[in-house]
Coordinates of C-alpha atoms in Angstrom, one line a residue:
Chain A
M1022 CA 79.0 92.3 -29.2
K1023 CA 76.3 94.8 -28.4
E1024 CA 75.4 92.8 -25.3
S1025 CA 78.9 93.2 -23.9
T1026 CA 79.2 97.0 -24.5
D1027 CA 75.9 97.4 -22.8
R1028 CA 77.1 95.5 -19.7
Y1029 CA 80.3 97.5 -19.8
Q1030 CA 78.3 100.8 -19.7
Q1031 CA 76.2 99.5 -16.8
W1032 CA 79.3 98.9 -14.8
I1033 CA 80.7 102.4 -15.5
V1034 CA 77.4 104.0 -14.5
G1035 CA 77.3 101.9 -11.4
I1036 CA 80.8 102.9 -10.4
I1037 CA 80.1 106.6 -11.0
L1038 CA 77.0 106.4 -8.8
T1039 CA 78.8 104.4 -6.1
V1040 CA 81.6 107.1 -5.8
A1041 CA 79.0 109.9 -5.8
G1042 CA 76.9 108.0 -3.3
I1043 CA 79.9 107.6 -0.9
L1044 CA 80.6 111.3 -1.2
V1045 CA 76.9 112.1 -0.3
A1046 CA 76.9 109.6 2.6
L1047 CA 80.3 110.7 3.9
P1048 CA 79.0 113.4 6.3
F1049 CA 76.6 110.8 7.8
I1050 CA 79.2 108.1 8.2
W1051 CA 81.7 110.6 9.7
M1052 CA 79.1 111.9 12.1
V1053 CA 78.1 108.5 13.4
F1054 CA 81.7 107.2 13.9
S1055 CA 82.8 110.5 15.5
S1056 CA 80.0 110.3 18.0
F1057 CA 81.5 107.2 19.6
K1058 CA 85.0 108.7 19.9
P1059 CA 86.4 110.3 23.0
E1060 CA 87.0 114.0 22.7
S1061 CA 90.8 113.4 22.8
E1062 CA 90.6 111.3 19.6
I1063 CA 88.5 113.9 17.8
S1064 CA 91.0 116.7 18.5
S1065 CA 94.1 114.7 17.4
L1066 CA 95.5 116.1 14.1
V1067 CA 95.4 112.7 12.4
P1068 CA 91.7 111.8 12.1
T1069 CA 90.6 108.2 12.3
L1070 CA 87.5 106.8 10.6
F1071 CA 86.7 104.1 13.1
P1072 CA 86.9 105.0 16.8
K1073 CA 90.1 103.6 18.2
Q1074 CA 88.5 103.7 21.6
F1075 CA 84.8 103.1 21.5
T1076 CA 82.8 105.2 24.1
L1077 CA 79.2 106.0 24.9
E1078 CA 80.3 108.8 27.2
N1079 CA 79.1 111.5 24.7
F1080 CA 75.5 110.2 24.6
Q1081 CA 75.5 109.9 28.4
N1082 CA 76.7 113.5 28.7
L1083 CA 73.8 114.7 26.4
F1084 CA 71.2 113.3 28.8
E1085 CA 72.9 113.8 32.1
N1086 CA 74.3 117.3 31.6
M1087 CA 72.5 118.8 28.6
N1088 CA 68.8 118.2 29.2
F1089 CA 68.3 116.3 26.0
G1090 CA 65.6 114.2 27.7
L1091 CA 63.5 117.4 28.1
Y1092 CA 64.2 118.4 24.5
L1093 CA 63.2 115.0 23.3
K1094 CA 59.9 115.2 25.3
N1095 CA 59.1 118.6 23.7
T1096 CA 59.9 117.4 20.3
I1097 CA 57.6 114.4 20.7
I1098 CA 54.8 116.8 21.9
I1099 CA 55.3 118.9 18.7
V1100 CA 55.2 115.8 16.5
L1101 CA 52.0 114.6 18.1
C1102 CA 50.4 118.0 17.7
S1103 CA 51.3 118.1 14.1
F1104 CA 49.4 114.9 13.6
V1105 CA 46.3 116.7 14.7
G1106 CA 47.1 119.2 12.0
L1107 CA 47.4 116.4 9.5
F1108 CA 43.9 115.2 10.5
L1109 CA 42.5 118.8 10.0
N1110 CA 44.2 118.9 6.6
A1111 CA 42.5 115.6 5.6
M1112 CA 39.1 116.9 6.7
A1113 CA 39.5 120.0 4.6
G1114 CA 40.8 118.1 1.7
Y1115 CA 37.8 115.8 1.9
A1116 CA 35.3 118.7 2.0
F1117 CA 36.9 120.2 -1.1
A1118 CA 36.9 116.9 -2.9
K1119 CA 33.4 115.6 -2.1
Y1120 CA 31.0 118.4 -1.2
Q1121 CA 29.3 121.2 -3.2
F1122 CA 29.0 124.4 -1.2
K1123 CA 28.8 128.1 -1.7
G1124 CA 32.2 129.8 -2.1
K1125 CA 34.0 126.4 -2.6
D1126 CA 36.2 127.4 -5.5
K1127 CA 37.1 130.8 -4.1
L1128 CA 38.1 129.3 -0.7
F1129 CA 40.1 126.7 -2.4
Y1130 CA 42.0 129.2 -4.5
L1131 CA 42.6 131.3 -1.4
I1132 CA 44.1 128.2 0.3
L1133 CA 46.4 127.6 -2.7
A1134 CA 47.4 131.3 -2.7
T1135 CA 48.8 130.9 0.8
M1136 CA 51.5 128.6 -0.7
M1137 CA 52.9 131.6 -2.6
I1138 CA 53.6 133.7 0.5
P1139 CA 57.2 133.5 1.5
G1140 CA 57.9 132.6 5.1
Q1141 CA 60.0 135.8 5.6
V1142 CA 57.0 138.0 5.0
T1143 CA 54.7 136.3 7.5
M1144 CA 57.4 135.6 10.1
I1145 CA 57.4 139.0 11.8
P1146 CA 53.6 139.6 11.7
V1147 CA 52.9 136.1 13.0
Y1148 CA 55.2 136.8 15.9
L1149 CA 53.3 140.1 16.6
I1150 CA 49.9 138.3 16.3
L1151 CA 51.0 135.6 18.7
N1152 CA 52.3 138.2 21.1
K1153 CA 48.9 140.0 21.0
M1154 CA 47.3 136.6 21.8
H1155 CA 49.7 136.1 24.7
L1156 CA 51.0 132.9 23.1
T1157 CA 54.7 133.7 22.9
N1158 CA 56.7 131.4 25.0
T1159 CA 54.0 128.7 25.1
M1160 CA 53.7 125.3 23.3
A1161 CA 50.5 126.5 21.6
G1162 CA 52.4 129.4 20.1
I1163 CA 55.0 127.0 18.7
V1164 CA 52.5 124.6 17.2
L1165 CA 49.6 126.7 15.9
P1166 CA 51.2 128.7 13.1
G1167 CA 52.4 125.6 11.2
L1168 CA 49.6 123.3 12.1
V1169 CA 47.8 123.2 8.8
G1170 CA 49.3 123.6 5.3
A1171 CA 47.9 124.3 1.9
F1172 CA 50.0 121.8 0.0
S1173 CA 48.9 119.0 2.3
I1174 CA 45.2 120.0 1.8
F1175 CA 45.8 120.0 -1.9
L1176 CA 47.2 116.5 -1.9
F1177 CA 44.4 115.2 0.2
R1178 CA 41.8 116.8 -2.1
Q1179 CA 43.5 115.3 -5.2
F1180 CA 43.5 111.8 -3.7
M1181 CA 40.0 111.9 -2.3
T1182 CA 38.4 113.1 -5.5
T1183 CA 39.1 109.6 -6.8
I1184 CA 36.9 108.0 -4.1
P1185 CA 33.7 106.8 -5.9
D1186 CA 30.5 108.8 -4.9
E1187 CA 28.4 105.6 -4.9
L1188 CA 30.4 104.3 -2.0
L1189 CA 29.7 107.4 0.1
E1190 CA 26.0 107.4 -0.9
A1191 CA 25.7 103.7 0.1
A1192 CA 27.1 104.5 3.5
R1193 CA 24.7 107.4 3.9
L1194 CA 21.8 105.2 3.0
D1195 CA 22.9 102.9 5.8
G1196 CA 22.5 105.8 8.1
A1197 CA 26.1 106.8 8.8
S1198 CA 26.5 110.4 9.9
E1199 CA 28.8 112.6 7.9
L1200 CA 31.6 112.6 10.5
R1201 CA 31.4 108.8 10.9
L1202 CA 31.5 108.5 7.1
F1203 CA 34.7 110.5 7.1
M1204 CA 36.3 108.5 9.9
Q1205 CA 35.2 105.0 8.9
V1206 CA 35.0 105.1 5.2
V1207 CA 37.1 107.9 3.8
L1208 CA 40.1 107.7 6.0
P1209 CA 40.7 104.0 5.6
I1210 CA 40.4 104.3 1.8
S1211 CA 42.9 107.2 1.9
R1212 CA 45.6 105.0 3.6
P1213 CA 48.2 105.5 0.8
I1214 CA 48.1 109.3 1.0
L1215 CA 47.9 109.3 4.8
A1216 CA 51.0 107.2 4.9
V1217 CA 53.0 109.6 2.7
Q1218 CA 51.7 112.7 4.6
G1219 CA 52.1 111.0 7.9
I1220 CA 55.8 110.3 7.4
L1221 CA 56.4 113.8 6.0
T1222 CA 54.6 115.3 9.0
F1223 CA 56.7 113.2 11.4
I1224 CA 59.9 114.4 9.7
A1225 CA 58.8 118.0 9.7
G1226 CA 57.7 118.0 13.3
W1227 CA 60.9 116.2 14.5
N1228 CA 63.1 118.7 12.6
S1229 CA 61.1 121.9 13.6
F1230 CA 63.6 124.5 14.5
L1231 CA 63.1 128.1 13.5
W1232 CA 59.6 128.7 15.1
P1233 CA 60.5 127.0 18.5
L1234 CA 63.6 129.2 18.4
I1235 CA 61.7 132.4 17.9
I1236 CA 58.8 131.6 20.3
A1237 CA 60.5 129.8 23.2
N1238 CA 62.5 132.0 25.6
D1239 CA 62.3 129.3 28.2
E1240 CA 64.5 126.2 28.1
N1241 CA 61.5 124.2 29.1
L1242 CA 60.1 124.6 25.6
Y1243 CA 63.2 123.9 23.6
T1244 CA 63.2 121.2 21.0
L1245 CA 66.0 118.9 20.0
S1246 CA 67.2 121.1 17.2
V1247 CA 67.1 124.2 19.3
G1248 CA 69.0 122.4 22.0
L1249 CA 71.5 121.2 19.4
S1250 CA 72.1 124.7 18.1
L1251 CA 72.6 125.8 21.7
L1252 CA 75.2 123.1 22.1
K1253 CA 76.9 124.3 18.9
G1254 CA 77.0 127.8 20.4
Q1255 CA 78.2 126.9 23.8
Y1256 CA 80.5 123.9 23.2
G1257 CA 81.7 125.0 19.8
G1258 CA 85.0 123.2 20.2
N1259 CA 83.6 119.9 21.6
Y1260 CA 82.9 118.1 18.4
A1261 CA 82.5 114.7 20.0
L1262 CA 79.5 116.0 22.0
Q1263 CA 78.1 117.8 19.0
M1264 CA 78.3 114.7 16.8
A1265 CA 76.5 112.7 19.4
G1266 CA 73.7 115.3 19.5
S1267 CA 73.5 115.2 15.7
T1268 CA 73.5 111.4 15.6
F1269 CA 70.7 111.3 18.1
M1270 CA 68.7 113.7 15.9
V1271 CA 69.4 112.2 12.5
V1272 CA 69.5 108.4 13.1
P1273 CA 65.8 108.0 14.0
I1274 CA 64.7 109.9 10.9
V1275 CA 67.1 107.9 8.7
I1276 CA 65.7 104.6 10.1
I1277 CA 62.1 105.7 9.6
F1278 CA 62.9 106.9 6.1
I1279 CA 64.6 103.7 5.1
I1280 CA 61.7 101.6 6.4
F1281 CA 59.1 103.8 4.6
Q1282 CA 61.1 105.1 1.7
K1283 CA 59.1 103.3 -0.9
H1284 CA 55.9 105.1 0.2
I1285 CA 57.6 108.5 0.2
I1286 CA 59.4 108.1 -3.1
D1287 CA 56.5 106.5 -4.9
G1288 CA 54.2 109.0 -3.2
Y1289 CA 56.0 111.8 -5.1
T1290 CA 55.4 110.0 -8.3
I1291 CA 51.7 109.5 -7.5
S1292 CA 50.9 112.9 -6.1
G1293 CA 53.4 115.1 -8.0
M1294 CA 52.5 114.2 -11.5
K1295 CA 48.7 114.1 -11.4
Chain B
M878 CA 24.7 116.8 -0.7
K879 CA 21.9 118.7 1.0
K880 CA 23.6 118.9 4.3
S881 CA 24.8 122.4 3.8
K882 CA 26.6 122.9 7.1
T883 CA 28.8 119.8 7.0
P884 CA 31.4 121.0 4.6
Y885 CA 31.8 124.2 6.5
F886 CA 32.4 122.2 9.7
F887 CA 35.1 120.2 7.9
I888 CA 37.0 123.2 6.5
A889 CA 36.5 125.6 9.4
P890 CA 39.6 124.8 11.4
T891 CA 42.0 125.0 8.5
I892 CA 40.4 128.2 7.1
I893 CA 40.6 129.9 10.5
L894 CA 44.2 128.8 11.1
L895 CA 45.3 129.8 7.6
S896 CA 43.5 133.2 7.8
V897 CA 45.1 134.0 11.1
F898 CA 48.6 132.7 10.3
S899 CA 48.9 133.2 6.6
I900 CA 46.5 135.8 5.2
L901 CA 46.2 138.2 8.1
P902 CA 50.0 138.4 8.4
I903 CA 50.3 139.7 4.9
V904 CA 48.0 142.6 5.8
V905 CA 49.8 143.2 9.1
A906 CA 53.2 143.1 7.3
L907 CA 52.0 145.7 4.8
I908 CA 50.7 148.0 7.5
I909 CA 53.7 147.8 9.8
S910 CA 56.1 148.4 6.9
F911 CA 54.8 152.0 6.9
T912 CA 55.3 152.4 10.7
D913 CA 58.3 152.7 13.1
I914 CA 57.1 149.8 15.3
N915 CA 59.9 148.3 17.5
L916 CA 60.0 146.8 21.0
T917 CA 58.6 150.0 22.6
G918 CA 55.8 150.0 20.1
L919 CA 55.1 146.4 20.8
A920 CA 54.5 147.1 24.4
D921 CA 52.5 150.2 23.9
Y922 CA 50.7 150.7 20.6
S923 CA 50.3 154.4 21.1
Q924 CA 54.0 154.7 20.6
I925 CA 53.8 153.6 16.9
N926 CA 54.0 156.3 14.3
F927 CA 53.0 156.2 10.7
I928 CA 56.1 157.2 8.7
G929 CA 55.0 156.6 5.1
F930 CA 57.7 155.2 2.8
D931 CA 60.6 156.0 5.0
N932 CA 61.4 152.3 5.8
Y933 CA 61.5 151.5 2.1
K934 CA 63.6 154.6 1.3
E935 CA 66.0 153.7 4.1
V936 CA 66.3 150.0 3.4
I937 CA 67.3 150.4 -0.2
K938 CA 70.1 152.6 0.9
D939 CA 71.2 150.3 3.7
P940 CA 74.7 148.9 2.7
I941 CA 74.0 145.6 4.4
F942 CA 70.8 145.2 2.5
L943 CA 72.5 145.9 -0.8
K944 CA 75.2 143.5 0.1
S945 CA 72.6 140.8 1.0
I946 CA 71.0 141.3 -2.4
L947 CA 74.3 140.8 -4.1
N948 CA 75.0 137.7 -2.0
T949 CA 71.5 136.3 -2.8
L950 CA 72.1 136.9 -6.5
F951 CA 75.4 135.0 -6.2
Y952 CA 73.5 132.1 -4.5
V953 CA 70.9 132.1 -7.3
I954 CA 73.3 132.4 -10.2
F955 CA 75.5 129.5 -9.1
G956 CA 73.0 127.5 -7.1
V957 CA 70.1 127.1 -9.5
P958 CA 72.0 125.7 -12.5
F959 CA 74.1 123.3 -10.3
V960 CA 71.0 121.9 -8.6
I961 CA 69.3 121.3 -12.0
I962 CA 72.3 119.8 -13.7
L963 CA 73.4 117.6 -10.8
S964 CA 69.9 116.3 -10.0
L965 CA 69.1 115.6 -13.6
A966 CA 72.4 113.8 -14.1
V967 CA 71.9 111.6 -11.0
A968 CA 68.3 110.9 -12.2
L969 CA 69.5 109.9 -15.7
L970 CA 72.3 107.7 -14.3
I971 CA 69.9 105.9 -11.9
N972 CA 67.4 105.4 -14.6
F973 CA 70.1 104.0 -16.9
G974 CA 70.8 101.1 -14.5
N975 CA 69.0 97.8 -14.9
A976 CA 70.2 96.2 -11.7
R977 CA 68.1 96.2 -8.5
I978 CA 70.9 98.0 -6.7
F979 CA 70.3 101.2 -8.6
K980 CA 67.1 101.7 -6.6
A981 CA 69.2 101.9 -3.4
F982 CA 70.9 105.0 -4.8
R983 CA 67.6 106.8 -4.7
V984 CA 67.5 106.4 -0.9
I985 CA 71.2 107.5 -0.5
F986 CA 70.8 110.7 -2.6
Y987 CA 67.5 111.5 -1.0
M988 CA 68.7 111.2 2.6
P989 CA 70.3 114.6 3.1
S990 CA 67.0 116.4 2.3
I991 CA 65.2 114.9 5.2
T992 CA 68.0 115.5 7.7
N993 CA 67.6 118.3 10.3
V994 CA 69.3 121.5 9.2
V995 CA 70.9 122.1 12.6
A996 CA 72.4 118.6 12.6
V997 CA 73.6 119.2 9.1
A998 CA 75.2 122.5 10.1
V999 CA 76.9 120.9 13.1
V1000 CA 78.4 118.1 11.1
W1001 CA 79.5 120.3 8.2
S1002 CA 81.0 122.9 10.5
Y1003 CA 83.2 120.0 11.8
L1004 CA 84.0 118.9 8.2
Y1005 CA 84.9 122.5 7.3
N1006 CA 86.9 123.1 10.5
P1007 CA 90.3 124.6 9.4
Q1008 CA 92.4 122.5 11.8
L1009 CA 90.4 119.4 12.7
G1010 CA 88.1 119.1 9.7
L1011 CA 88.1 116.2 7.4
F1012 CA 88.2 118.3 4.2
N1013 CA 91.4 120.0 4.9
Y1014 CA 92.9 116.8 6.1
L1015 CA 92.1 115.1 2.8
L1016 CA 93.7 118.1 1.0
K1017 CA 96.8 117.7 3.1
L1018 CA 97.0 114.0 2.2
V1019 CA 97.3 114.9 -1.5
H1020 CA 99.7 117.8 -0.7
L1021 CA 97.3 120.6 -1.5
P1022 CA 97.2 123.8 0.6
S1023 CA 94.3 124.0 3.1
V1024 CA 91.3 126.0 2.2
P1025 CA 89.6 128.6 4.5
W1026 CA 86.2 127.1 3.9
L1027 CA 84.1 129.5 6.0
Q1028 CA 86.6 132.2 6.8
D1029 CA 87.1 133.8 3.4
P1030 CA 84.2 135.9 2.0
I1031 CA 84.0 134.3 -1.4
M1032 CA 84.9 130.8 -0.2
A1033 CA 82.3 130.9 2.5
K1034 CA 79.5 131.5 0.0
I1035 CA 80.8 128.6 -2.1
S1036 CA 80.9 126.4 0.9
L1037 CA 77.3 127.2 1.8
I1038 CA 76.2 126.5 -1.8
A1039 CA 78.0 123.1 -1.7
L1040 CA 76.1 122.3 1.5
A1041 CA 72.8 123.4 0.1
L1042 CA 73.4 121.5 -3.1
W1043 CA 74.0 118.4 -1.1
R1044 CA 70.6 118.9 0.6
A1045 CA 68.7 119.9 -2.6
I1046 CA 69.6 117.1 -5.0
G1047 CA 67.4 114.4 -3.5
V1048 CA 63.9 115.9 -4.0
N1049 CA 64.6 117.2 -7.5
M1050 CA 66.2 113.9 -8.5
I1051 CA 62.9 112.2 -7.6
I1052 CA 60.9 114.7 -9.6
F1053 CA 63.1 114.1 -12.6
L1054 CA 63.0 110.3 -12.2
A1055 CA 59.2 110.4 -12.1
A1056 CA 59.2 112.5 -15.3
I1057 CA 61.7 110.3 -17.1
Q1058 CA 59.7 107.1 -16.3
G1059 CA 56.7 108.8 -17.7
I1060 CA 58.2 109.0 -21.2
P1061 CA 56.6 106.3 -23.4
K1062 CA 59.0 103.5 -24.3
T1063 CA 57.8 103.5 -27.9
Y1064 CA 59.6 106.8 -28.6
Y1065 CA 63.0 105.1 -27.9
E1066 CA 62.1 102.0 -29.8
A1067 CA 61.3 104.1 -32.9
A1068 CA 64.5 106.0 -32.5
Q1069 CA 66.5 102.8 -32.2
L1070 CA 65.0 101.5 -35.4
D1071 CA 66.2 104.7 -37.1
G1072 CA 69.6 104.0 -35.7
A1073 CA 69.9 106.8 -33.1
N1074 CA 72.6 106.1 -30.5
G1075 CA 72.3 106.7 -26.8
W1076 CA 73.5 110.2 -26.9
K1077 CA 71.1 111.2 -29.7
Q1078 CA 68.2 109.6 -27.8
L1079 CA 69.2 111.6 -24.7
T1080 CA 69.4 115.0 -26.4
K1081 CA 66.6 114.5 -29.0
I1082 CA 64.0 112.7 -26.9
T1083 CA 64.6 112.7 -23.2
I1084 CA 65.8 116.2 -22.6
P1085 CA 63.1 117.9 -24.8
L1086 CA 60.3 115.8 -23.2
L1087 CA 61.6 116.7 -19.7
R1088 CA 61.1 120.4 -20.5
Y1089 CA 58.1 120.7 -18.2
A1090 CA 59.9 119.0 -15.3
I1091 CA 63.0 121.1 -15.9
F1092 CA 60.8 124.3 -15.8
F1093 CA 59.1 123.2 -12.7
V1094 CA 62.3 122.4 -10.9
S1095 CA 63.9 125.7 -12.0
I1096 CA 61.0 127.8 -10.8
T1097 CA 60.8 126.1 -7.4
T1098 CA 64.6 126.0 -7.0
M1099 CA 64.9 129.7 -7.9
I1100 CA 62.2 130.7 -5.4
G1101 CA 64.0 128.5 -2.8
W1102 CA 67.4 130.2 -3.4
L1103 CA 65.9 133.7 -3.3
Q1104 CA 64.7 132.8 0.2
F1105 CA 68.0 131.1 1.1
F1106 CA 68.1 131.3 4.9
E1107 CA 68.7 128.2 7.0
E1108 CA 72.2 127.4 5.9
P1109 CA 73.8 130.8 6.4
F1110 CA 71.8 131.3 9.6
V1111 CA 73.1 128.2 11.3
M1112 CA 76.5 127.9 9.7
T1113 CA 77.9 131.4 9.6
N1114 CA 75.2 133.7 10.9
G1115 CA 76.0 135.9 7.9
G1116 CA 79.7 136.2 8.5
P1117 CA 82.5 136.8 7.8
L1118 CA 81.8 140.6 7.4
D1119 CA 78.2 140.0 6.1
S1120 CA 79.6 138.1 3.1
T1121 CA 77.1 135.3 3.5
T1122 CA 74.1 137.3 4.6
S1123 CA 71.1 136.6 2.4
V1124 CA 68.1 138.9 2.1
A1125 CA 66.1 136.5 4.2
L1126 CA 68.7 136.5 6.9
F1127 CA 68.9 140.3 6.8
I1128 CA 65.1 140.4 7.4
Y1129 CA 65.5 137.9 10.3
H1130 CA 68.3 139.9 11.9
N1131 CA 66.4 143.2 11.7
G1132 CA 63.2 141.7 12.9
F1133 CA 64.2 139.4 15.7
Q1134 CA 67.6 140.6 16.8
L1135 CA 67.3 144.3 16.4
S1136 CA 63.5 144.4 16.9
N1137 CA 63.0 146.8 14.0
F1138 CA 59.8 145.1 13.0
G1139 CA 58.6 147.8 10.5
Y1140 CA 62.0 148.1 8.8
A1141 CA 62.3 144.3 8.5
A1142 CA 58.7 144.1 7.1
A1143 CA 59.6 146.7 4.4
G1144 CA 62.6 144.5 3.5
S1145 CA 60.4 141.4 3.3
F1146 CA 58.0 143.1 0.9
I1147 CA 60.8 144.1 -1.4
L1148 CA 61.9 140.4 -1.4
F1149 CA 58.3 139.3 -2.0
I1150 CA 57.8 141.6 -5.0
A1151 CA 61.2 140.5 -6.4
I1152 CA 60.1 136.9 -6.2
I1153 CA 56.8 137.6 -8.0
I1154 CA 58.5 139.6 -10.7
I1155 CA 61.2 136.9 -11.3
T1156 CA 58.7 134.1 -11.4
L1157 CA 56.5 136.0 -13.9
V1158 CA 59.5 136.7 -16.1
Q1159 CA 60.3 133.0 -16.0
F1160 CA 56.8 132.0 -17.0
K1161 CA 56.8 134.5 -19.9
F1162 CA 60.1 133.2 -21.1
Q1163 CA 58.8 129.6 -20.9
N1164 CA 55.6 130.4 -22.8
K1165 CA 57.7 131.8 -25.7
N1166 CA 59.7 128.6 -25.9
V1167 CA 56.9 126.1 -26.0
D1168 CA 56.2 125.2 -29.5
Y1169 CA 54.9 121.7 -29.6

């Protein structure tokens, strides 16, 4: 008797979640299907879910007339640069985890304190500083301000504190230099946290929008999201084209996320609660 | 541990970058908030005048700034409780399920939060479109009148909250799930022996033990909504009639569109101080409530 009410409840919860899940996924589904419809089908007053007439014309249009190839290249450059930042964060996290040095605690608290500063306060001064350094409208100006981050340093430090000191000492006795020790011993051990941070870094770099928008005056430096917002402004009525642009931005991230979701979601559990 | 220079070499790049792009800007922001710096001042520093508290006096009388404060309060008052309740509810439901399939729901609910905000705005603008949008079409199917999703001042705020909710549930759901799974099973076994039903277990064990997670989520969510920016920026650009302008968007407009850098910096400091005060009040409130 108890067994059957339990199964009954499981089914109800499953149905509630399925309905909610469909609602949450609806914008994605709608976006992908619409991107394969011709413009005439989009603007008909009776919408269809599946494209009646399947077309790749919108995607072709993005690359042939809208410069999306260039935007894609810029976005990939930004992603690659942000991995350099990830490396710098790991280095700093390692130093805070495994070395004793003067001013260590004070510097670490200073880094943590930068997390409290709202982006709106630093936005304008950072622009003025970059302007003074003649870095506005350059790739360096887009990349540098967000290159390192306190939260990432904090997570690396948390993880690397758990590396046994004996292991590091043994490598030192074998004559490894400090930098080699970091590259060949510490980084390989830190694979789990590197995986989580790497995926999050990729997503953040791929999605970067506001800073490229502020810094880049030149179309040559636009990222995919800036290009997409341009598309929204200029071709406001052409939803087929806009949906193709969005699909092109979103689908790679969704695929990467689904492949690595276990790392990200479990990473939260590991790093968040310790 | 004797190699005294090595750690400095490891931390130097991050310390330099954070100093230049996080700490120095705070000082710069404070200084320029007392000046009249604008585009002319940017080109020629001798044109910048020190004007004392004038920016602050002016900005608190600016009707658009006052409107943006009211809008931000609207976002916070409706946004924060909805984020907490919905993400907690989803986490509890997912945790309740035994079957493997329930894990897949984590992925679905998390997906919106990793999606690019411009792409989100583009897709939702289409969904919200008064003539071609899916939402109004669905309303028409069930013979309801169409809704001016982004055209009416109040409705536009609600539409933006709905969109932000959709993006916010994922991360907070994961935090709640982690916390729920951290509760020792023995508590529930003891409660079952005492004959407590599911509802009793939820209200007497789960929710009280989630207090820390709920507090964490409410602080971060509150700070997030106080800085609400991207959604109104890309979806409505503050319209109609500034009814969706948040404080953060007001700062952006004044700084980068009108180039009143000093004036915008003054506005940003008011926001910063408000965030600090509200966070401290929440911490104080929480400390009074902890009694175990």
